[in-house]
JSON list of C-alpha atoms in Angstrom, two decimals:
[
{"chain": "A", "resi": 1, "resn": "UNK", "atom": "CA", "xyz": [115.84, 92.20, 112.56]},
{"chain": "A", "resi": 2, "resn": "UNK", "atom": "CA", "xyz": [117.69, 95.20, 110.94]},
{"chain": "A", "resi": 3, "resn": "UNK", "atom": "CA", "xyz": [116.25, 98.80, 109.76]},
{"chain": "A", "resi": 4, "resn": "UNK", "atom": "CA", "xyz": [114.63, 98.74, 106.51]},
{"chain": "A", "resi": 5, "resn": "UNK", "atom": "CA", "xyz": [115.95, 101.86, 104.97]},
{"chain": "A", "resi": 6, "resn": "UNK", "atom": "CA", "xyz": [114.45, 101.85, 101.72]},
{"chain": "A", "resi": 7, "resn": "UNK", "atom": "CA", "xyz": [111.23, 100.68, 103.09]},
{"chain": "A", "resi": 8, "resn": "UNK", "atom": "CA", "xyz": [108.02, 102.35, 103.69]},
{"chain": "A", "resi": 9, "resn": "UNK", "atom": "CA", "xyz": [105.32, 100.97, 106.47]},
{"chain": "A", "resi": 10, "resn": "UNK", "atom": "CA", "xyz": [101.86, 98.95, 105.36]},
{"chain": "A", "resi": 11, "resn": "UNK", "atom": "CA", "xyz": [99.91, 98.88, 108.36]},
{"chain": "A", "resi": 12, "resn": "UNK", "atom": "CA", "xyz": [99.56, 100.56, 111.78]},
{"chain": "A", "resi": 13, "resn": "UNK", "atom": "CA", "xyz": [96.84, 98.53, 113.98]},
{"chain": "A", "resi": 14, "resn": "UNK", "atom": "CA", "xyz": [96.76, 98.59, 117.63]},
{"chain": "A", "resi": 15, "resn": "UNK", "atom": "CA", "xyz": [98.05, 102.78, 117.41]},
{"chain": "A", "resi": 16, "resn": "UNK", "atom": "CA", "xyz": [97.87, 103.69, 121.37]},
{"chain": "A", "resi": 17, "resn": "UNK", "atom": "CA", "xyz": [99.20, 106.08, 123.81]},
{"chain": "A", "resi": 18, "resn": "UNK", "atom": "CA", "xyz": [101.46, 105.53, 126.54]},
{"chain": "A", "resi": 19, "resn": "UNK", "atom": "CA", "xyz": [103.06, 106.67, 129.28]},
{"chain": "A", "resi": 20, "resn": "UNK", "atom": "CA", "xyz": [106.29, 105.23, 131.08]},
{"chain": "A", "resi": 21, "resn": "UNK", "atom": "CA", "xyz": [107.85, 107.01, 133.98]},
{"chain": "A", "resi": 22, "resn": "UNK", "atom": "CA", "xyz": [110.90, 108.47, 131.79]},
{"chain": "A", "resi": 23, "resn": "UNK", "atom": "CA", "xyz": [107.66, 110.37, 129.17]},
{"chain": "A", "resi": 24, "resn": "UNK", "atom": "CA", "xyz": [105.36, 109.52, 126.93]},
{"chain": "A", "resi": 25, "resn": "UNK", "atom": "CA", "xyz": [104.76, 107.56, 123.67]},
{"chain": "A", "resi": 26, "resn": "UNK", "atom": "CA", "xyz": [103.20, 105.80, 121.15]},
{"chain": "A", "resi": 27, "resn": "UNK", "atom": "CA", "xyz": [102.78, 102.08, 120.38]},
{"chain": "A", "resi": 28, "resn": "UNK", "atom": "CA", "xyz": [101.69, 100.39, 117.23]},
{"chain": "A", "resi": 29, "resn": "UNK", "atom": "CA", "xyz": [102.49, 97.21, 115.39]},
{"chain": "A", "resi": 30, "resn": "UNK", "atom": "CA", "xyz": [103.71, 97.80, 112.02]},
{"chain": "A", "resi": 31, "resn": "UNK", "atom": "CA", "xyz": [105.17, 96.07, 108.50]},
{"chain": "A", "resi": 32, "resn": "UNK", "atom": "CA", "xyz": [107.82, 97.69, 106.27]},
{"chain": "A", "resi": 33, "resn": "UNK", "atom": "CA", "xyz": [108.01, 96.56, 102.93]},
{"chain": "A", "resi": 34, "resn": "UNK", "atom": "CA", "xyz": [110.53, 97.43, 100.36]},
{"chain": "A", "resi": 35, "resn": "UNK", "atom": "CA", "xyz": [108.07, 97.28, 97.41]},
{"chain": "A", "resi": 36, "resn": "UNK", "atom": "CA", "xyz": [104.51, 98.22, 96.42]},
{"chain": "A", "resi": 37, "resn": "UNK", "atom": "CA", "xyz": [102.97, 95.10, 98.24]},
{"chain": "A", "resi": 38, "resn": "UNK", "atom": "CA", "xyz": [100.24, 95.17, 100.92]},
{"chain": "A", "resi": 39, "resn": "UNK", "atom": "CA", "xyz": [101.04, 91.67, 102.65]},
{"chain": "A", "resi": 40, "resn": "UNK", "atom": "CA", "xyz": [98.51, 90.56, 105.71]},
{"chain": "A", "resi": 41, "resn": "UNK", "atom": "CA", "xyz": [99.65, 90.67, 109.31]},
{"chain": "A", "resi": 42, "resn": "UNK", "atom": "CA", "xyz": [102.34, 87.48, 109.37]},
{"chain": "A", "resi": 43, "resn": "UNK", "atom": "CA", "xyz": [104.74, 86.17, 111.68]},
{"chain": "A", "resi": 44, "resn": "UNK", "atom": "CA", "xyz": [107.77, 86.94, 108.98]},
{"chain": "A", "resi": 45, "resn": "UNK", "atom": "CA", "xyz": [107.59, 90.53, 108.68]},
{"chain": "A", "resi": 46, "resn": "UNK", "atom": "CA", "xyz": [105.25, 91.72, 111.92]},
{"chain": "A", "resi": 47, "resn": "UNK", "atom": "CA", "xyz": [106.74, 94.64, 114.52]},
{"chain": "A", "resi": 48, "resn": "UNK", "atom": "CA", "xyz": [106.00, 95.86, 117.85]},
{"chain": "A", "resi": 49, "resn": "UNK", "atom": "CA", "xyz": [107.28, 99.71, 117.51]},
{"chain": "A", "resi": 50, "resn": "UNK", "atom": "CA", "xyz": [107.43, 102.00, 120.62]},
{"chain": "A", "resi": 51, "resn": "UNK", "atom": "CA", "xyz": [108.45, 105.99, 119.59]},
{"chain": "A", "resi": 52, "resn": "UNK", "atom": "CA", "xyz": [108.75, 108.25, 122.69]},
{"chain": "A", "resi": 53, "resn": "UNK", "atom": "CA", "xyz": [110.14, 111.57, 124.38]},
{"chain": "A", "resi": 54, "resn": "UNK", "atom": "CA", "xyz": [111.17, 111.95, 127.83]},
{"chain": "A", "resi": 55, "resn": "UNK", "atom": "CA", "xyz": [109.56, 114.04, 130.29]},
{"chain": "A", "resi": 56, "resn": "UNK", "atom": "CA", "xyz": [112.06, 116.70, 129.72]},
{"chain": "A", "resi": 57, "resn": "UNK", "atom": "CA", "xyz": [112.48, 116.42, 125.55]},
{"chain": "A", "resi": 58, "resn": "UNK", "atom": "CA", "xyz": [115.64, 115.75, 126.09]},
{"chain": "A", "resi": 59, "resn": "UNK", "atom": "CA", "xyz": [116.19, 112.13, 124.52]},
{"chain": "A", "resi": 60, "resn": "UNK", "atom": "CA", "xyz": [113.82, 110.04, 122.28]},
{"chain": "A", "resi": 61, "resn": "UNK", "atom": "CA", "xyz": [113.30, 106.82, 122.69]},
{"chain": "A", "resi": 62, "resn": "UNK", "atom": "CA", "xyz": [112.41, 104.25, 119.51]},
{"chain": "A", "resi": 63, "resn": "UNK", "atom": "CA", "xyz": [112.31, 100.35, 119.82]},
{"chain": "A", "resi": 64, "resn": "UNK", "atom": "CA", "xyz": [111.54, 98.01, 117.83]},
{"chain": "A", "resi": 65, "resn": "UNK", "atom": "CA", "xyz": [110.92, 94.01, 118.51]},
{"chain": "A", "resi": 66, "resn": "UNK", "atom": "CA", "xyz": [109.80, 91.23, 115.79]},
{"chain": "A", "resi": 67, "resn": "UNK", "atom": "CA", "xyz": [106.85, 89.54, 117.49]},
{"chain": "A", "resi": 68, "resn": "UNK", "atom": "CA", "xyz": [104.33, 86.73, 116.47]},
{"chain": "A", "resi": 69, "resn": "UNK", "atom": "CA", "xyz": [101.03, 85.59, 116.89]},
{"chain": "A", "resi": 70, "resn": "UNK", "atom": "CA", "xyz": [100.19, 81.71, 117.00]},
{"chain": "A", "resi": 71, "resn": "UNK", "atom": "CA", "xyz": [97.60, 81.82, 114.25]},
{"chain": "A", "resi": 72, "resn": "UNK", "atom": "CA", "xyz": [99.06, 83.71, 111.60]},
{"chain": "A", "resi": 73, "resn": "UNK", "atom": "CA", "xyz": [101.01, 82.33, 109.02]},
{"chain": "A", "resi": 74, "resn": "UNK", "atom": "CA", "xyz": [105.04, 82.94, 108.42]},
{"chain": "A", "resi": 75, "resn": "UNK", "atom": "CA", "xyz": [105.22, 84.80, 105.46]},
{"chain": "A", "resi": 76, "resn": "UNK", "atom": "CA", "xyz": [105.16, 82.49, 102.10]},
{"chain": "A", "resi": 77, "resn": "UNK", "atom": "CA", "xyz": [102.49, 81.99, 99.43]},
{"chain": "A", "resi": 78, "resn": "UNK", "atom": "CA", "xyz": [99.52, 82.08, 101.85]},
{"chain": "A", "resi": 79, "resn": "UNK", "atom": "CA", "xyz": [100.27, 85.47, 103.00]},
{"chain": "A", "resi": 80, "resn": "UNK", "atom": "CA", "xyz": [97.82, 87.28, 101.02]},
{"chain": "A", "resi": 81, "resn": "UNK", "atom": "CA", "xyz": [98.21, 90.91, 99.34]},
{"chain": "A", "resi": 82, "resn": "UNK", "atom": "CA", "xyz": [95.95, 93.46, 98.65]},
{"chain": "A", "resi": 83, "resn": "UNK", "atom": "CA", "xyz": [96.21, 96.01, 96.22]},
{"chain": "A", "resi": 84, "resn": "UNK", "atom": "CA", "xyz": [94.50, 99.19, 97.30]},
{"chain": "A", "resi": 85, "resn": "UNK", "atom": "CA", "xyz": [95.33, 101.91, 100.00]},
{"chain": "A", "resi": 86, "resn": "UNK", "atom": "CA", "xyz": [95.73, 99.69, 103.48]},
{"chain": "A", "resi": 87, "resn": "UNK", "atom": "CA", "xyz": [95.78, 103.59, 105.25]},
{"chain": "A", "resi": 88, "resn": "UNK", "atom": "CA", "xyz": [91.64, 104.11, 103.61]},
{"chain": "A", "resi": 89, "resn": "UNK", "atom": "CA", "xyz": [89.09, 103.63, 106.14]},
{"chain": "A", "resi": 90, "resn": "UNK", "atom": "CA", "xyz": [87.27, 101.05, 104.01]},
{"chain": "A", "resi": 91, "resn": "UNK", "atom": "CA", "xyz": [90.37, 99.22, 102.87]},
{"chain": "A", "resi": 92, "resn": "UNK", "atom": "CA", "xyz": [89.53, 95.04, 102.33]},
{"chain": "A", "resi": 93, "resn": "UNK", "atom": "CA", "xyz": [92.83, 95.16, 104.11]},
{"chain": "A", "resi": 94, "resn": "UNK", "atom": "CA", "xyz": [90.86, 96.17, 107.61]},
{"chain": "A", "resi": 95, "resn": "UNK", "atom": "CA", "xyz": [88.64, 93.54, 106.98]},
{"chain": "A", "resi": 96, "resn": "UNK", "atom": "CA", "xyz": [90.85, 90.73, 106.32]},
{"chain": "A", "resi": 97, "resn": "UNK", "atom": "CA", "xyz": [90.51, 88.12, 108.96]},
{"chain": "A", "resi": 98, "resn": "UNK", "atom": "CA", "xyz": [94.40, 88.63, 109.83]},
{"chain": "A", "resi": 99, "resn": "UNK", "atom": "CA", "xyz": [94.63, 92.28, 110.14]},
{"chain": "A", "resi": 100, "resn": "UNK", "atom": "CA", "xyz": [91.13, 92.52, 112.70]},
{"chain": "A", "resi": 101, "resn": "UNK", "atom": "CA", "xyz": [93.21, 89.68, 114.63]},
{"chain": "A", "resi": 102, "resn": "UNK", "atom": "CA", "xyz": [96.05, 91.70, 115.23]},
{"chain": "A", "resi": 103, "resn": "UNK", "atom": "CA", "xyz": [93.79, 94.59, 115.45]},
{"chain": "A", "resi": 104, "resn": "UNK", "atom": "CA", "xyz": [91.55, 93.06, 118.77]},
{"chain": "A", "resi": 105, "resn": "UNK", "atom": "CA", "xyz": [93.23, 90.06, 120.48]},
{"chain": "A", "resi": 106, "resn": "UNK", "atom": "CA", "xyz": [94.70, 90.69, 123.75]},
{"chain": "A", "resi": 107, "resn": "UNK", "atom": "CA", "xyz": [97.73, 92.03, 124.01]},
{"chain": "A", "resi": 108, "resn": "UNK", "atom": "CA", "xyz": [99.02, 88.69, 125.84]},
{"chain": "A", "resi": 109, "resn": "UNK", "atom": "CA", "xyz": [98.64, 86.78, 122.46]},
{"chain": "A", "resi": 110, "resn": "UNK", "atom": "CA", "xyz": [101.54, 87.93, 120.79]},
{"chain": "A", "resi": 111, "resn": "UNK", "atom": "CA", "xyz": [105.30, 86.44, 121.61]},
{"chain": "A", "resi": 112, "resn": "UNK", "atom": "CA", "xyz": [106.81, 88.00, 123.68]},
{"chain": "A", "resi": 113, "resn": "UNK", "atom": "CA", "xyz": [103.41, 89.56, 124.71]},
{"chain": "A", "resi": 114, "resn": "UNK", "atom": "CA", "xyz": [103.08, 93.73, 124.36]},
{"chain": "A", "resi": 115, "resn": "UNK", "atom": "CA", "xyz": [102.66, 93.91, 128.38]},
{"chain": "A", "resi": 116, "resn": "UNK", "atom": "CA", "xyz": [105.91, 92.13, 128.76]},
{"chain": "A", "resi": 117, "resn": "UNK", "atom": "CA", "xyz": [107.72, 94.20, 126.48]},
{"chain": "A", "resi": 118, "resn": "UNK", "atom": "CA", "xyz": [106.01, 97.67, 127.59]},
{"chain": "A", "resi": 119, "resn": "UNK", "atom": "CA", "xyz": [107.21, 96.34, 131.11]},
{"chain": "A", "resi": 120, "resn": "UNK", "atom": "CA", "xyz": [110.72, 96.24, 129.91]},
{"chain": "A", "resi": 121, "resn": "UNK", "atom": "CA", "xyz": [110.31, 99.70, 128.48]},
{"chain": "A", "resi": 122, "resn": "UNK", "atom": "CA", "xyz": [108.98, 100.94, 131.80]},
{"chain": "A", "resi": 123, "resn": "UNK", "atom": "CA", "xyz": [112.33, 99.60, 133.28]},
{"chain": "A", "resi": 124, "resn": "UNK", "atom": "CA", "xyz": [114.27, 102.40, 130.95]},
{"chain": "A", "resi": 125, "resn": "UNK", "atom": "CA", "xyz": [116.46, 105.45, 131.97]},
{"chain": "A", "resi": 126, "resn": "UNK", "atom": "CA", "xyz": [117.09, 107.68, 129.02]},
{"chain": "A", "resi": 127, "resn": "UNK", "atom": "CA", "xyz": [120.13, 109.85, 129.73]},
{"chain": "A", "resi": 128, "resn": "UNK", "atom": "CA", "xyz": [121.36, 107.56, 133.27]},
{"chain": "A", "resi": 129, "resn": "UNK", "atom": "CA", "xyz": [124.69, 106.02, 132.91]},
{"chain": "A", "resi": 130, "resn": "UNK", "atom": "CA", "xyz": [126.78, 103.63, 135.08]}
]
């Protein structure tokens, strides 16, 4: 899974605060998308994102892992698209059975699960060498 330069994000569920003993960040699971499509949470094109700064602002830390979720589809012709704003409040988007999925099952569900990859994270020393 490369960087998607010419790519914008679709959707941000799950947006939380953390802390890990090297500072403090944010989580959320996100889609980029290289055109004007609003594609449903699916197993093709899903992201765990982590964006941090140490405790000193010294180093940030990004990282990025492709995860799934056993009931959503790879992406292909069922992977539905809306066409309005996904960031609106009242977007169909929010309401698709997909995206409040993603939005509420435990973080265990996905593979690899969020608490196993937050405790990799917590495992990190920005700035330590060998």
């Amino acid at each position: 899974m490369g960087y998607n330069i010419n790519s914008s994000p679709r959707i941000y569920p799950r947006f939380t605060r953390k802390s890990f003993p090297w500072g403090d960040a944010v989580s959320f699971i996100v889609q980029y998308q290289n055109d004007n499509t609003n594609y449903v949470p699916n197993n093709g094109m899903m992201s765990y994102e982590v964006q941090g700064v140490t405790h000193d602002h010294r180093y940030t830390v990004r990282a990025r892992f492709g995860i799934t979720h056993p009931r959503l589809d790879e992406f292909g012709p069922k992977v539905r698209d809306y066409s309005d704003d996904t960031f609106k409040p009242d977007s169909p988007m929010r309401r698709d059975r997909d995206y409040v999925l993603v939005e509420r099952c435990p973080d265990t569900a996905f593979q690899p699960s969020l608490e196993d990859i937050d405790a990799m994270l917590q495992t990190l020393k920005p700035g330590v060498s060998r």
